[in-house]
CSV table of C-alpha atoms and ligand atoms in Angstrom, one decimal:
chain,number,residue,atom,x,y,z
A,773,MET,CA,9.3,-9.4,2.0
A,774,ARG,CA,7.7,-8.2,-1.3
A,775,LEU,CA,5.1,-5.5,-0.9
A,776,VAL,CA,2.6,-4.6,-3.6
A,777,MET,CA,-0.3,-2.3,-4.2
A,778,TYR,CA,-3.1,-3.8,-6.3
A,779,ASN,CA,-6.7,-3.6,-7.4
A,780,ASP,CA,-8.3,-0.7,-5.6
A,781,TRP,CA,-5.2,0.4,-3.7
A,782,ARG,CA,-4.9,-2.7,-1.5
A,783,VAL,CA,-1.6,-3.3,0.2
A,784,GLY,CA,-0.3,-6.9,0.0
A,785,VAL,CA,2.6,-9.2,0.8
A,786,VAL,CA,3.6,-11.5,-2.0
A,787,GLU,CA,4.7,-15.0,-1.1
A,788,GLY,CA,5.3,-17.3,-4.1
A,789,GLU,CA,2.3,-16.8,-6.4
A,790,THR,CA,0.0,-15.5,-3.7
A,791,ILE,CA,-0.8,-12.1,-2.4
A,792,TYR,CA,-1.9,-11.7,1.2
A,793,ASP,CA,-4.0,-8.6,1.9
A,794,ILE,CA,-2.7,-6.7,4.8
A,795,THR,CA,-4.4,-3.4,4.0
A,796,THR,CA,-6.0,-2.9,7.3
A,797,LEU,CA,-2.7,-2.9,9.1
A,798,VAL,CA,-1.8,0.4,7.4
A,799,PRO,CA,-2.2,3.1,10.0
A,800,GLY,CA,-5.1,5.4,9.3
A,801,TRP,CA,-6.5,3.2,6.6
A,802,SER,CA,-9.4,4.8,4.7
A,803,PRO,CA,-10.7,4.2,1.2
A,804,GLU,CA,-10.9,7.9,0.6
A,805,TRP,CA,-7.3,8.8,0.2
A,806,PRO,CA,-5.6,5.5,-0.4
A,807,GLN,CA,-2.8,6.5,-2.7
A,808,ASN,CA,-0.3,7.3,0.1
A,809,PHE,CA,-0.9,4.1,2.1
A,810,MET,CA,2.5,2.7,1.2
A,811,VAL,CA,4.3,5.8,2.4
A,812,ARG,CA,2.5,5.6,5.8
A,813,PHE,CA,3.2,1.8,5.8
A,814,ILE,CA,6.9,2.4,5.3
A,815,ALA,CA,7.1,5.1,8.0
A,816,ALA,CA,5.5,2.7,10.5
A,817,PHE,CA,7.1,-0.5,9.3
A,818,ASP,CA,9.4,-1.2,12.3
A,819,GLU,CA,6.3,-1.3,14.5
A,820,LEU,CA,4.2,-3.1,12.0
A,821,ARG,CA,6.6,-5.9,11.2
A,822,PRO,CA,5.7,-8.3,14.0
A,823,ARG,CA,2.0,-7.7,13.3
A,824,ILE,CA,2.5,-8.4,9.6
A,825,ALA,CA,3.8,-11.9,10.5
A,826,GLU,CA,0.8,-12.5,12.6
A,827,ALA,CA,-1.7,-11.1,10.1
A,828,LEU,CA,-0.4,-13.4,7.3
A,829,ALA,CA,-1.8,-16.4,9.0
A,830,THR,CA,-5.4,-15.2,8.6
A,831,ALA,CA,-5.1,-12.5,5.8
A,832,PRO,CA,-7.4,-12.9,2.8
A,833,SER,CA,-5.4,-14.0,-0.2
A,834,LEU,CA,-5.6,-14.1,-4.0
A,835,ALA,CA,-3.5,-15.4,-6.8
A,836,LEU,CA,-0.8,-13.0,-7.9
A,837,ALA,CA,-1.8,-13.7,-11.5
A,838,LYS,CA,-5.4,-12.5,-10.9
A,839,ALA,CA,-4.4,-9.2,-9.3
A,840,ARG,CA,-4.0,-5.9,-11.1
A,841,LEU,CA,-0.7,-4.6,-9.8
A,842,LEU,CA,-0.3,-0.8,-9.4
A,843,ALA,CA,2.8,1.2,-8.7
A,844,PRO,CA,3.9,-0.1,-5.3
A,845,LEU,CA,4.5,3.5,-4.1
A,846,LEU,CA,2.7,6.7,-4.9
A,847,TYR,CA,3.0,10.3,-3.5
A,848,PRO,CA,6.5,10.0,-2.0
A,849,THR,CA,7.6,13.5,-1.0
A,850,LYS,CA,10.1,13.3,-3.8
A,851,ILE,CA,11.7,11.2,-6.4
A,852,LEU,CA,15.5,11.9,-6.8
A,853,ALA,CA,17.5,10.4,-9.6
A,854,ALA,CA,21.2,10.2,-10.5
A,855,PRO,CA,22.4,11.8,-13.7
A,856,VAL,CA,25.2,10.0,-15.4
A,857,ASN,CA,26.4,7.4,-12.9
A,858,TYR,CA,28.0,4.7,-15.1
A,859,ARG,CA,31.1,5.4,-17.1
A,860,ALA,CA,30.0,3.4,-20.2
A,861,HIS,CA,26.7,5.4,-20.2
A,862,GLN,CA,28.7,8.7,-20.0
A,863,ALA,CA,30.6,7.6,-23.1
A,864,GLU,CA,27.5,6.7,-25.1
A,865,MET,CA,25.8,10.0,-24.1
A,866,GLY,CA,28.9,11.8,-25.4
A,867,GLN,CA,27.9,10.4,-28.8
A,868,VAL,CA,24.3,11.7,-28.5
A,869,TYR,CA,25.2,15.1,-27.2
A,870,GLN,CA,28.2,15.8,-29.4
A,871,GLY,CA,30.3,18.7,-28.5
A,872,GLN,CA,29.0,19.0,-24.9
A,873,THR,CA,31.0,18.0,-21.9
A,874,LEU,CA,29.0,15.4,-20.1
A,875,HIS,CA,29.5,15.4,-16.4
A,876,THR,CA,28.6,12.7,-13.8
A,877,ILE,CA,26.7,12.7,-10.5
A,878,ALA,CA,30.0,13.9,-9.0
A,879,GLU,CA,29.5,17.3,-10.7
A,880,TYR,CA,25.7,17.5,-11.2
A,881,GLY,CA,24.5,16.1,-7.9
A,882,VAL,CA,21.0,14.5,-8.1
A,883,PHE,CA,17.9,15.8,-9.8
A,884,LEU,CA,14.1,15.7,-9.1
A,885,LYS,CA,11.4,13.9,-11.0
A,886,PRO,CA,7.8,14.7,-10.2
A,887,SER,CA,5.8,12.1,-8.1
A,888,SER,CA,3.0,12.5,-10.7
A,889,SER,CA,5.2,10.7,-13.2
A,890,LEU,CA,5.0,7.4,-11.3
A,891,THR,CA,3.2,4.4,-12.8
A,892,GLY,CA,3.2,0.7,-12.3
A,893,PRO,CA,3.7,-2.7,-13.8
A,894,GLY,CA,1.7,-3.4,-16.9
A,895,SER,CA,1.0,0.3,-17.5
A,896,THR,CA,1.4,2.2,-20.7
A,897,VAL,CA,4.1,4.9,-21.1
A,898,ARG,CA,2.7,7.7,-23.1
A,899,ILE,CA,5.2,9.5,-25.4
A,900,PRO,CA,4.4,13.1,-25.8
A,901,PHE,CA,6.6,13.8,-28.9
A,902,PRO,CA,6.8,10.8,-31.2
A,903,ASP,CA,9.0,12.8,-33.5
A,904,ARG,CA,11.7,13.3,-30.8
A,905,ARG,CA,14.0,10.6,-29.4
A,906,THR,CA,12.6,9.2,-26.2
A,907,ASP,CA,14.7,6.6,-24.4
A,908,HIS,CA,14.4,3.9,-21.8
A,909,GLU,CA,16.7,4.1,-18.9
A,910,GLY,CA,16.6,0.9,-16.8
A,911,GLU,CA,17.7,1.5,-13.2
A,912,LEU,CA,17.8,0.2,-9.6
A,913,GLY,CA,15.6,2.2,-7.3
A,914,LEU,CA,15.9,2.5,-3.6
A,915,ILE,CA,13.2,3.6,-1.1
A,916,ILE,CA,14.1,5.5,2.0
A,917,GLY,CA,12.8,4.0,5.3
A,918,LYS,CA,13.8,6.5,7.9
A,919,THR,CA,14.2,10.3,7.9
A,920,ALA,CA,17.8,11.0,6.8
A,921,LYS,CA,19.9,14.1,6.9
A,922,ASN,CA,23.7,14.3,6.5
A,923,VAL,CA,24.0,10.6,6.6
A,924,ARG,CA,27.5,9.2,6.2
A,925,ARG,CA,28.0,6.5,3.6
A,926,GLU,CA,29.1,4.0,6.2
A,927,GLU,CA,25.6,4.1,7.8
A,928,ALA,CA,23.6,4.9,4.7
A,929,LEU,CA,22.2,1.4,4.0
A,930,ASP,CA,20.5,1.5,7.4
A,931,TYR,CA,18.2,4.1,6.0
A,932,VAL,CA,17.0,2.0,3.0
A,933,PHE,CA,13.6,0.5,3.3
A,934,GLY,CA,13.7,-1.5,0.1
A,935,TYR,CA,14.3,-1.7,-3.6
A,936,THR,CA,12.3,-1.7,-6.8
A,937,CYS,CA,12.9,-1.6,-10.6
A,938,VAL,CA,12.7,1.9,-12.1
A,939,MET,CA,12.4,3.0,-15.7
A,940,ASP,CA,13.6,6.6,-16.0
A,941,MET,CA,12.0,7.5,-19.3
A,942,THR,CA,13.7,10.4,-21.0
A,943,VAL,CA,13.1,12.8,-24.0
A,944,ARG,CA,16.5,13.7,-25.4
A,945,GLY,CA,17.1,17.4,-26.0
A,946,GLY,CA,18.2,20.6,-24.4
A,947,GLU,CA,15.5,21.2,-21.8
A,948,ASP,CA,16.1,20.7,-18.1
A,949,ARG,CA,16.1,17.1,-17.0
A,950,THR,CA,13.0,17.6,-14.8
A,951,TRP,CA,11.1,18.6,-17.9
A,952,ARG,CA,12.4,15.9,-20.2
A,953,LYS,CA,11.9,13.1,-17.6
A,954,GLY,CA,8.9,14.4,-15.8
A,955,PHE,CA,6.0,13.7,-18.1
A,956,ASP,CA,3.1,11.6,-16.8
A,957,THR,CA,3.9,7.9,-17.0
A,958,PHE,CA,7.6,8.5,-17.3
A,959,THR,CA,8.6,6.7,-14.1
A,960,PRO,CA,7.3,3.1,-14.1
A,961,ILE,CA,8.3,1.3,-10.9
A,962,GLY,CA,7.7,-2.2,-9.5
A,963,PRO,CA,6.4,-4.8,-9.7
A,964,TRP,CA,6.9,-4.6,-5.9
A,965,ILE,CA,9.1,-3.2,-3.2
A,966,VAL,CA,11.6,-5.8,-1.9
A,967,THR,CA,12.6,-5.0,1.7
A,968,ALA,CA,16.2,-4.3,2.2
A,969,ASP,CA,16.9,-7.4,4.4
A,970,GLU,CA,16.6,-9.5,1.2
A,971,ILE,CA,19.2,-7.5,-0.6
A,972,PRO,CA,22.2,-7.0,1.7
A,973,ASP,CA,24.5,-6.0,-1.2
A,974,PRO,CA,22.7,-3.7,-3.7
A,975,ASP,CA,26.0,-2.9,-5.4
A,976,HIS,CA,26.3,-6.3,-7.1
A,977,LEU,CA,23.0,-6.8,-9.0
A,978,ASP,CA,22.6,-7.7,-12.7
A,979,LEU,CA,20.4,-5.3,-14.6
A,980,LYS,CA,19.0,-6.2,-18.0
A,981,LEU,CA,16.5,-4.4,-20.2
A,982,TRP,CA,14.8,-5.6,-23.3
A,983,VAL,CA,12.7,-3.7,-25.9
A,984,ASN,CA,10.5,-6.3,-27.5
A,985,ASP,CA,12.9,-9.3,-27.9
A,986,GLU,CA,16.0,-7.1,-28.2
A,987,LEU,CA,18.4,-7.0,-25.2
A,988,ARG,CA,19.4,-3.4,-25.0
A,989,GLN,CA,20.9,-3.0,-21.5
A,990,ASN,CA,23.0,-5.6,-19.7
A,991,SER,CA,25.1,-4.5,-16.9
A,992,ASN,CA,25.6,-4.7,-13.1
A,993,THR,CA,25.2,-2.2,-10.3
A,994,SER,CA,28.9,-2.9,-9.4
A,995,TYR,CA,29.7,-0.4,-12.2
A,996,LEU,CA,28.0,2.5,-10.5
A,997,ILE,CA,30.3,5.5,-10.1
A,998,TYR,CA,28.5,6.5,-6.9
A,999,ASP,CA,27.2,3.3,-5.2
A,1000,VAL,CA,23.9,3.2,-3.3
A,1001,ALA,CA,25.4,4.3,0.0
A,1002,ARG,CA,27.2,7.2,-1.5
A,1003,ILE,CA,24.2,8.4,-3.4
A,1004,ILE,CA,22.3,8.5,-0.1
A,1005,GLU,CA,25.1,10.4,1.5
A,1006,LEU,CA,25.2,12.9,-1.3
A,1007,ALA,CA,21.4,13.4,-1.5
A,1008,SER,CA,21.0,13.7,2.3
A,1009,THR,CA,23.6,16.5,2.5
A,1010,HIS,CA,21.4,18.5,0.2
A,1011,GLN,CA,17.9,17.7,1.5
A,1012,THR,CA,16.1,15.8,4.2
A,1013,LEU,CA,15.1,12.4,2.9
A,1014,TYR,CA,11.7,11.1,4.3
A,1015,PRO,CA,10.2,7.6,4.5
A,1016,GLY,CA,8.9,6.6,1.1
A,1017,ASP,CA,11.3,8.8,-0.9
A,1018,LEU,CA,12.5,7.1,-4.0
A,1019,ILE,CA,16.0,7.5,-5.4
A,1020,SER,CA,16.8,6.1,-8.8
A,1021,THR,CA,20.5,5.2,-9.0
A,1022,GLY,CA,21.2,5.9,-12.7
A,1023,THR,CA,21.3,3.8,-15.9
A,1024,PRO,CA,24.0,1.8,-17.4
A,1025,GLU,CA,24.9,1.8,-21.1
A,1026,GLY,CA,22.6,0.6,-23.8
A,1027,VAL,CA,19.9,3.2,-23.6
A,1028,GLY,CA,17.9,3.6,-26.8
A,1029,PRO,CA,14.7,4.9,-28.3
A,1030,ILE,CA,11.3,3.5,-27.5
A,1031,ARG,CA,8.3,3.8,-29.9
A,1032,PRO,CA,4.6,3.4,-29.8
A,1033,GLY,CA,3.8,-0.4,-29.8
A,1034,ASP,CA,7.0,-1.4,-28.0
A,1035,ARG,CA,7.0,-3.5,-24.9
A,1036,VAL,CA,9.8,-2.8,-22.4
A,1037,ARG,CA,11.0,-5.3,-19.9
A,1038,LEU,CA,13.5,-4.6,-17.0
A,1039,VAL,CA,14.9,-7.3,-14.8
A,1040,VAL,CA,17.0,-6.4,-11.8
A,1041,GLU,CA,18.5,-9.4,-10.0
A,1042,ARG,CA,16.8,-10.2,-6.7
A,1043,VAL,CA,14.4,-7.3,-7.1
A,1044,GLY,CA,12.0,-8.4,-9.9
A,1045,GLU,CA,10.7,-7.9,-13.4
A,1046,LEU,CA,8.9,-4.8,-14.6
A,1047,VAL,CA,7.1,-4.7,-17.9
A,1048,VAL,CA,5.4,-1.7,-19.6
A,1049,ASP,CA,4.0,-0.9,-23.0
A,1050,VAL,CA,4.6,2.2,-25.0
A,1051,ALA,CA,2.0,4.4,-26.8
A,1052,GLU,CA,1.5,7.9,-28.1
A,1053,ALA,CA,0.2,10.4,-25.5
T,1573,MN,MN1,18.2,8.0,-15.4
């Protein structure tokens, strides 16, 4: 199932080229504080699932092409992200940060990005310092479905609600990661959340990213140093993971600068295609 948020914070299921509006199934639906609908929806999903199937038969629909898609998730309790989690990316960052020892997720653990940095498909990434190098990092993101603490890797995939494409935009430099990666618009996600049942093996997905017509990143999640299950194991030993929490799994090699006027396109196999534009802040 592909879940979107669109127009004025409606929640929809995408089938083919059509969106079915299932907003009123979201518990506590109200137009006054709509942004966290998807988190509530995810938390209640096991109970809602049979009702979704029923609702689709009579739900109002519209053409996907006519909808304005939004970030499919807003206001998770946290966004966690993996620092270096591909060997080839570790090597290329060694060239950027010469003289520094670059560690991986094994040494650094995971870091936080602010929820306020989330944005959606078709949005514009605003670069705060055009004179500094700002990079795209195309990544597979996973969304937690059930409260998780001290989860072992063997069971970790049971806690995944679904997957989405993530761009972890990054200013290069010496500041803390949360600062360099935490600007508004620096975490585009989407175009939808694909539920986990459609992706039984998240560790063998092609990942490609283009800037304009140039293919910059071309890898596969099979090269992850910590695979999806192990990232969840690691993160959940440190903090409780809640429904709706987003974890970005790290970027492969090929990161490079983005500039105002660029269009960035990320395709993760079986998950979808996420496109954003770049402008000055
Ligand atoms: Mn990253």
